[in-house]
Amino acid sequence: MSEPTMSGAPRRRTWQRDAVRDALGERDGFVSAQALHAGLREAGSPIGLATVYRALADLAADGAADHLQVEGEALYRACGSSGHHHHLICRSCGKTVEIGAAEVEAWAKAVAAEHGFREAEHVVDVFGLCSDC
Amino acid sequence: MSEPTMSGAPRRRTWQRDAVRDALGERDGFVSAQALHAGLREAGSPIGLATVYRALADLAADGAADHLQVEGEALYRACGSSGHHHHLICRSCGKTVEIGAAEVEAWAKAVAAEHGFREAEHVVDVFGLCSDC
DNA sequence: TTGATATTGAGAATGAATATCAATACTATC
DNA sequence: GATAGTATTGATATTCATTCTCAATATCAA
Ligand SMILES: [Mn+2]
Ligand SMILES: [Mn+2]
Ligand SMILES: [Zn+2]
Ligand SMILES: [Zn+2]
C-alpha cells in the first residue's frame, strides 16, 4: 500500500499532500475521499482524485488519520490523539468524538482468549445523533 | 430495499429463497453474496446473482441473518440467536462465535449519553485467529 | 382456475477504489 | 546552482461489488 517506501526512503513533501492534510483538518467529522476531493476542487485546487486517495491512505498508515467504513464507503478523519482509540459519531452531521475505553479493550481481549482466538483485533464504533442534530 | 412490501403483503415463498437460506445455514462463518452464489451454481442451481443479493438482504432485514462489512465487502451469516449480539470472527477460516456482552452494551449507551448523543447504535466486532488456524 | 402482483434474472448501469504509465516534482549530492 | 535518481502525480482505463431495468414467470388469495 504505502509504507515509507519499499526502499525505506522518506515520504516526499508535496503541496498535494499538504492540501489533503489541511483539508482533512478543517473538517469536523469523517469524510470520504470523493467528498474531500470535490471540496478541494471547488476551492480551486487542481489536485487529482487518485492523489487524494493515496494521500489519505498514507495519512492513515502514518497514524495521522483515522479510518472507518460505513455503508461500503471508506471515511477518513484527521487524528490528533496518538494511540489506540475509538469514535462516537453523529449519523447526521458527522461530528465525531474520540473515545478511549480500557474496559472495552479488556473485554475484547478476554472474549478472544476465552474462545482460543489469538492476535485479536476489534472494531468498535458508536453512532448516534449529536445534541445539534 | 426490501421491507415486507410497500403494500404490506407477506413475503412469497420461492425455491430461490429457500436455497439461499439453506446454503447460508450450511456455512460455518460469514460469506459474501458472490461466494454464496458461486457455491450454489457449482452445486447445480441456476439461481441468479441478483436474487441471491435480494434474498440475503431480506434475511438480514428479517433478523434471520447477521450482516457485517469487511474491506468494503458485505458478508452474511445465518443467525440463530434472536436479539442483539456481536461476533468473534476468525480472520483466516471465517469461523464465527456469537457473543453477547452486557458490559459493552452499557458502556456504549453511557458513552453516548455522556456526550449528549441520542438514538445510539454501535458496531462491535472482534477478529482473530481461531485455534485451528 | 384465475387475477393481481411479488419475484426472478440476464444484462446494463452505477460508483468507489485501484492500476497504468508517461510526465513531473523532490531531494540528496556534488 | 546544476544534476541525477526516484518518488509522486494525474488523466485515463479498469476492476469489481452492488444495484437497476423490465419483460417473463411464479406465488397465493379468492
Ligand atoms: Mn479498542
Ligand atoms: Mn452490542
Ligand atoms: Zn450531529
Ligand atoms: Zn480459523
Short mmCIF file of C-alpha atoms (C1' of nucleotides) and ligand atoms in Angstrom, two decimals:
data_model
loop_
_atom_site.label_atom_id
_atom_site.label_comp_id
_atom_site.label_asym_id
_atom_site.label_seq_id
_atom_site.Cartn_x
_atom_site.Cartn_y
_atom_site.Cartn_z
CA MET A 1 0.00 0.00 0.00
CA SER A 2 2.11 2.92 1.15
CA GLU A 3 4.66 2.25 3.84
CA PRO A 4 7.54 4.74 3.84
CA THR A 5 8.64 3.11 0.57
CA MET A 6 9.98 -0.30 -0.24
CA SER A 7 13.49 1.08 -0.19
CA GLY A 8 12.94 2.81 3.11
CA ALA A 9 13.07 6.28 1.58
CA PRO A 10 11.22 9.04 3.41
CA ARG A 11 7.95 10.50 2.18
CA ARG A 12 8.49 13.46 -0.14
CA ARG A 13 6.70 16.67 0.65
CA THR A 14 4.29 17.93 -1.99
CA TRP A 15 1.67 20.65 -1.99
CA GLN A 16 -0.87 17.93 -2.79
CA ARG A 17 -0.19 16.07 0.45
CA ASP A 18 -0.27 19.29 2.39
CA ALA A 19 -3.55 20.23 0.75
CA VAL A 20 -5.14 16.91 1.69
CA ARG A 21 -3.85 17.06 5.24
CA ASP A 22 -5.12 20.63 5.64
CA ALA A 23 -8.49 19.97 4.06
CA LEU A 24 -8.97 16.98 6.31
CA GLY A 25 -8.03 19.05 9.34
CA GLU A 26 -10.65 21.65 8.54
CA ARG A 27 -13.45 19.12 8.59
CA ASP A 28 -15.27 18.27 11.80
CA GLY A 29 -16.01 14.63 11.19
CA PHE A 30 -15.32 11.77 8.83
CA VAL A 31 -15.19 12.44 5.07
CA SER A 32 -14.88 10.26 2.01
CA ALA A 33 -12.03 10.64 -0.45
CA GLN A 34 -14.56 11.64 -3.06
CA ALA A 35 -16.06 14.37 -0.90
CA LEU A 36 -12.69 15.72 0.12
CA HIS A 37 -11.57 15.80 -3.48
CA ALA A 38 -14.73 17.60 -4.54
CA GLY A 39 -14.18 20.17 -1.81
CA LEU A 40 -10.60 20.78 -2.85
CA ARG A 41 -11.58 21.23 -6.49
CA GLU A 42 -14.35 23.65 -5.54
CA ALA A 43 -11.78 25.63 -3.59
CA GLY A 44 -9.79 25.94 -6.80
CA SER A 45 -7.23 23.20 -6.34
CA PRO A 46 -6.38 21.15 -9.44
CA ILE A 47 -5.43 18.11 -7.36
CA GLY A 48 -6.27 14.73 -8.84
CA LEU A 49 -8.62 12.17 -7.37
CA ALA A 50 -6.09 9.34 -7.30
CA THR A 51 -3.74 11.57 -5.39
CA VAL A 52 -6.35 12.26 -2.73
CA TYR A 53 -6.92 8.54 -2.33
CA ARG A 54 -3.19 7.95 -1.97
CA ALA A 55 -2.63 10.82 0.42
CA LEU A 56 -5.44 9.65 2.68
CA ALA A 57 -4.13 6.10 2.69
CA ASP A 58 -0.68 7.42 3.63
CA LEU A 59 -2.05 9.58 6.43
CA ALA A 60 -3.92 6.61 7.81
CA ALA A 61 -0.83 4.40 7.55
CA ASP A 62 1.17 7.04 9.39
CA GLY A 63 -1.42 7.28 12.13
CA ALA A 64 -2.25 10.87 11.22
CA ALA A 65 -5.75 9.96 10.15
CA ASP A 66 -8.45 7.66 11.44
CA HIS A 67 -10.26 5.42 9.08
CA LEU A 68 -13.60 3.64 9.08
CA GLN A 69 -16.04 2.09 6.66
CA VAL A 70 -19.70 2.92 6.64
CA GLU A 71 -22.09 1.52 4.07
CA GLY A 72 -19.25 0.29 1.94
CA GLU A 73 -17.56 3.68 1.76
CA ALA A 74 -14.17 4.45 3.32
CA LEU A 75 -14.18 7.54 5.52
CA TYR A 76 -11.22 9.45 6.94
CA ARG A 77 -10.71 11.98 9.68
CA ALA A 78 -7.74 13.95 10.98
CA CYS A 79 -6.47 12.24 14.09
CA GLY A 80 -4.82 14.17 16.86
CA SER A 81 -4.53 11.71 19.70
CA SER A 82 -1.90 9.06 19.25
CA GLY A 83 -2.51 5.52 20.32
CA HIS A 84 -5.48 3.21 20.04
CA HIS A 85 -8.93 4.73 20.43
CA HIS A 86 -12.48 4.65 19.10
CA HIS A 87 -15.15 7.06 17.94
CA LEU A 88 -18.59 8.37 18.78
CA ILE A 89 -20.03 9.66 15.50
CA CYS A 90 -23.09 11.70 14.64
CA ARG A 91 -25.09 9.93 11.94
CA SER A 92 -26.43 13.25 10.70
CA CYS A 93 -23.68 15.87 10.70
CA GLY A 94 -20.64 13.66 11.09
CA LYS A 95 -19.44 15.35 14.28
CA THR A 96 -17.03 12.98 15.98
CA VAL A 97 -15.71 12.47 19.48
CA GLU A 98 -12.63 10.37 20.11
CA ILE A 99 -13.06 7.97 22.96
CA GLY A 100 -10.73 5.63 24.76
CA ALA A 101 -12.14 2.70 26.69
CA ALA A 102 -9.96 0.48 28.80
CA GLU A 103 -12.95 -1.64 29.79
CA VAL A 104 -13.79 -2.46 26.17
CA GLU A 105 -10.17 -3.24 25.42
CA ALA A 106 -10.04 -5.67 28.30
CA TRP A 107 -13.36 -7.20 27.33
CA ALA A 108 -12.31 -7.77 23.72
CA LYS A 109 -9.06 -9.38 24.77
CA ALA A 110 -10.81 -11.61 27.30
CA VAL A 111 -13.51 -12.75 24.90
CA ALA A 112 -10.96 -13.71 22.28
CA ALA A 113 -8.78 -15.62 24.73
CA GLU A 114 -11.80 -17.35 26.21
CA HIS A 115 -12.55 -18.91 22.82
CA GLY A 116 -8.97 -19.72 21.93
CA PHE A 117 -8.53 -16.87 19.45
CA ARG A 118 -5.15 -15.18 19.23
CA GLU A 119 -3.90 -11.96 17.64
CA ALA A 120 -7.24 -10.37 18.42
CA GLU A 121 -8.23 -7.02 17.00
CA HIS A 122 -11.55 -5.28 17.21
CA VAL A 123 -13.82 -2.78 15.57
CA VAL A 124 -15.81 -0.59 17.94
CA ASP A 125 -17.78 2.45 16.81
CA VAL A 126 -20.72 4.20 18.39
CA PHE A 127 -23.16 6.11 16.18
CA GLY A 128 -25.92 8.46 17.27
CA LEU A 129 -27.41 11.91 16.85
CA CYS A 130 -25.46 14.71 18.47
CA SER A 131 -27.11 17.47 20.50
CA ASP A 132 -27.14 19.80 17.49
CA CYS A 133 -28.98 17.38 15.24
CA MET B 1 -34.67 -2.08 -0.15
CA SER B 2 -36.89 -4.96 0.90
CA GLU B 3 -39.36 -4.27 3.65
CA PRO B 4 -42.30 -6.70 3.70
CA THR B 5 -43.56 -4.78 0.62
CA MET B 6 -44.88 -1.32 0.22
CA SER B 7 -48.41 -2.65 0.39
CA GLY B 8 -47.69 -4.72 3.46
CA ALA B 9 -48.05 -8.02 1.61
CA PRO B 10 -46.28 -11.04 3.07
CA ARG B 11 -43.11 -12.48 1.58
CA ARG B 12 -43.80 -15.11 -1.05
CA ARG B 13 -42.06 -18.44 -0.72
CA THR B 14 -39.79 -19.43 -3.58
CA TRP B 15 -37.25 -22.20 -4.02
CA GLN B 16 -34.67 -19.47 -4.57
CA ARG B 17 -35.15 -18.03 -1.12
CA ASP B 18 -35.11 -21.47 0.42
CA ALA B 19 -31.93 -22.26 -1.46
CA VAL B 20 -30.20 -19.14 -0.18
CA ARG B 21 -31.36 -19.71 3.38
CA ASP B 22 -30.20 -23.33 3.26
CA ALA B 23 -26.85 -22.56 1.65
CA LEU B 24 -26.22 -19.90 4.23
CA GLY B 25 -27.08 -22.30 7.02
CA GLU B 26 -24.57 -24.85 5.80
CA ARG B 27 -21.71 -22.40 6.07
CA ASP B 28 -19.73 -22.00 9.25
CA GLY B 29 -18.89 -18.34 9.10
CA PHE B 30 -19.63 -15.18 7.16
CA VAL B 31 -19.92 -15.35 3.37
CA SER B 32 -20.28 -12.79 0.63
CA ALA B 33 -23.23 -12.81 -1.77
CA GLN B 34 -20.81 -13.54 -4.60
CA ALA B 35 -19.30 -16.55 -2.82
CA LEU B 36 -22.68 -17.92 -1.86
CA HIS B 37 -23.94 -17.54 -5.41
CA ALA B 38 -20.84 -19.26 -6.80
CA GLY B 39 -21.36 -22.13 -4.38
CA LEU B 40 -24.99 -22.52 -5.36
CA ARG B 41 -24.17 -22.54 -9.07
CA GLU B 42 -21.43 -25.11 -8.52
CA ALA B 43 -23.98 -27.25 -6.77
CA GLY B 44 -26.10 -27.12 -9.89
CA SER B 45 -28.57 -24.40 -9.00
CA PRO B 46 -29.49 -21.97 -11.78
CA ILE B 47 -30.27 -19.21 -9.31
CA GLY B 48 -29.41 -15.69 -10.38
CA LEU B 49 -26.93 -13.38 -8.70
CA ALA B 50 -29.36 -10.52 -8.19
CA THR B 51 -31.72 -12.93 -6.49
CA VAL B 52 -29.04 -14.02 -4.03
CA TYR B 53 -28.35 -10.39 -3.19
CA ARG B 54 -32.05 -9.75 -2.64
CA ALA B 55 -32.60 -12.89 -0.58
CA LEU B 56 -29.67 -12.08 1.69
CA ALA B 57 -30.89 -8.53 2.19
CA ASP B 58 -34.33 -9.89 3.09
CA LEU B 59 -32.93 -12.43 5.54
CA ALA B 60 -30.94 -9.69 7.22
CA ALA B 61 -33.96 -7.41 7.35
CA ASP B 62 -35.99 -10.22 8.91
CA GLY B 63 -33.32 -10.87 11.50
CA ALA B 64 -32.61 -14.34 10.12
CA ALA B 65 -29.12 -13.36 9.04
CA ASP B 66 -26.33 -11.34 10.54
CA HIS B 67 -24.56 -8.83 8.42
CA LEU B 68 -21.20 -7.11 8.52
CA GLN B 69 -18.83 -5.28 6.22
CA VAL B 70 -15.18 -6.14 5.94
CA GLU B 71 -12.86 -4.43 3.49
CA GLY B 72 -15.74 -2.97 1.59
CA GLU B 73 -17.49 -6.29 1.11
CA ALA B 74 -20.84 -7.20 2.65
CA LEU B 75 -20.81 -10.54 4.47
CA TYR B 76 -23.75 -12.57 5.74
CA ARG B 77 -24.22 -15.42 8.15
CA ALA B 78 -27.19 -17.48 9.28
CA CYS B 79 -28.30 -16.20 12.63
CA GLY B 80 -29.85 -18.48 15.19
CA SER B 81 -30.00 -16.46 18.35
CA SER B 82 -32.58 -13.75 18.38
CA GLY B 83 -31.87 -10.40 19.89
CA HIS B 84 -28.89 -8.13 19.81
CA HIS B 85 -25.43 -9.71 19.84
CA HIS B 86 -21.95 -9.47 18.37
CA HIS B 87 -19.34 -11.72 16.79
CA LEU B 88 -15.88 -13.13 17.29
CA ILE B 89 -14.60 -13.98 13.82
CA CYS B 90 -11.58 -15.89 12.57
CA ARG B 91 -9.71 -13.79 10.04
CA SER B 92 -8.45 -16.91 8.32
CA CYS B 93 -11.22 -19.52 8.10
CA GLY B 94 -14.21 -17.36 8.90
CA LYS B 95 -15.27 -19.45 11.90
CA THR B 96 -17.61 -17.33 13.98
CA VAL B 97 -18.76 -17.28 17.58
CA GLU B 98 -21.80 -15.28 18.61
CA ILE B 99 -21.22 -13.28 21.74
CA GLY B 100 -23.45 -11.20 23.93
CA ALA B 101 -21.92 -8.59 26.18
CA ALA B 102 -23.99 -6.66 28.63
CA GLU B 103 -20.96 -4.69 29.75
CA VAL B 104 -20.28 -3.40 26.26
CA GLU B 105 -23.93 -2.52 25.77
CA ALA B 106 -23.92 -0.50 28.96
CA TRP B 107 -20.64 1.16 28.04
CA ALA B 108 -21.85 2.20 24.59
CA LYS B 109 -25.05 3.63 25.99
CA ALA B 110 -23.21 5.52 28.71
CA VAL B 111 -20.60 6.98 26.36
CA ALA B 112 -23.27 8.26 24.01
CA ALA B 113 -25.33 9.83 26.77
CA GLU B 114 -22.25 11.35 28.33
CA HIS B 115 -21.66 13.34 25.16
CA GLY B 116 -25.27 14.25 24.53
CA PHE B 117 -25.82 11.76 21.72
CA ARG B 118 -29.23 10.08 21.44
CA GLU B 119 -30.53 7.10 19.48
CA ALA B 120 -27.17 5.43 19.91
CA GLU B 121 -26.24 2.32 18.00
CA HIS B 122 -22.91 0.58 17.84
CA VAL B 123 -20.71 -1.68 15.78
CA VAL B 124 -18.63 -4.14 17.77
CA ASP B 125 -16.74 -7.00 16.17
CA VAL B 126 -13.72 -8.95 17.37
CA PHE B 127 -11.41 -10.55 14.82
CA GLY B 128 -8.62 -13.02 15.47
CA LEU B 129 -7.17 -16.39 14.55
CA CYS B 130 -9.06 -19.38 15.86
CA SER B 131 -7.35 -22.37 17.44
CA ASP B 132 -7.48 -24.29 14.15
CA CYS B 133 -5.71 -21.62 12.17
"C1'" DT C 1 -58.73 -21.70 -12.10
"C1'" DT C 2 -57.85 -17.06 -12.18
"C1'" DG C 3 -56.29 -12.49 -11.47
"C1'" DA C 4 -53.36 -9.29 -9.01
"C1'" DT C 5 -48.82 -8.67 -8.08
"C1'" DA C 6 -44.49 -10.11 -5.98
"C1'" DT C 7 -40.35 -12.33 -7.73
"C1'" DT C 8 -36.91 -13.57 -10.86
"C1'" DG C 9 -32.73 -12.97 -13.72
"C1'" DA C 10 -29.87 -11.65 -17.80
"C1'" DG C 11 -27.80 -7.84 -18.90
"C1'" DA C 12 -26.93 -2.89 -18.37
"C1'" DA C 13 -25.61 0.65 -15.24
"C1'" DT C 14 -23.55 2.68 -11.16
"C1'" DG C 15 -19.85 4.06 -8.36
"C1'" DA C 16 -15.99 3.58 -5.28
"C1'" DA C 17 -11.41 2.22 -5.49
"C1'" DT C 18 -7.27 0.75 -7.91
"C1'" DA C 19 -3.99 0.07 -11.81
"C1'" DT C 20 -1.36 2.30 -15.84
"C1'" DC C 21 2.42 4.80 -17.17
"C1'" DA C 22 4.46 8.90 -19.19
"C1'" DA C 23 5.35 13.45 -17.40
"C1'" DT C 24 6.85 15.97 -13.46
"C1'" DA C 25 8.48 17.37 -8.93
"C1'" DC C 26 11.52 16.26 -4.76
"C1'" DT C 27 15.96 15.75 -2.58
"C1'" DA C 28 20.37 14.41 -1.74
"C1'" DT C 29 24.78 15.14 -3.58
"C1'" DC C 30 28.43 17.45 -5.77
"C1'" DG D 1 23.10 26.19 -8.59
"C1'" DA D 2 23.13 22.19 -11.58
"C1'" DT D 3 22.29 17.07 -11.90
"C1'" DA D 4 20.73 12.54 -11.36
"C1'" DG D 5 17.89 9.09 -9.23
"C1'" DT D 6 13.43 8.13 -7.99
"C1'" DA D 7 9.09 9.08 -5.66
"C1'" DT D 8 4.82 11.37 -6.96
"C1'" DT D 9 1.26 12.87 -9.81
"C1'" DG D 10 -2.98 12.53 -12.57
"C1'" DA D 11 -5.79 11.70 -16.81
"C1'" DT D 12 -7.50 7.64 -18.05
"C1'" DA D 13 -8.68 2.84 -18.20
"C1'" DT D 14 -10.04 -0.95 -15.43
"C1'" DT D 15 -11.80 -3.74 -11.79
"C1'" DC D 16 -15.40 -5.35 -9.17
"C1'" DA D 17 -19.21 -5.39 -5.86
"C1'" DT D 18 -23.80 -3.99 -5.84
"C1'" DT D 19 -27.97 -2.09 -7.78
"C1'" DC D 20 -31.22 -1.17 -11.54
"C1'" DT D 21 -34.28 -2.44 -15.61
"C1'" DC D 22 -38.09 -4.66 -17.17
"C1'" DA D 23 -40.24 -8.41 -19.57
"C1'" DA D 24 -41.31 -13.13 -18.29
"C1'" DT D 25 -42.76 -16.07 -14.63
"C1'" DA D 26 -44.27 -17.89 -10.21
"C1'" DT D 27 -46.94 -17.36 -5.95
"C1'" DC D 28 -51.15 -17.09 -3.46
"C1'" DA D 29 -55.59 -15.42 -2.01
"C1'" DA D 30 -60.13 -15.64 -3.55
MN MN E 1 -10.37 -0.63 21.29
MN MN E 2 -23.87 -4.55 21.37
ZN ZN E 3 -24.78 15.99 14.53
ZN ZN E 4 -9.91 -20.15 11.82
#
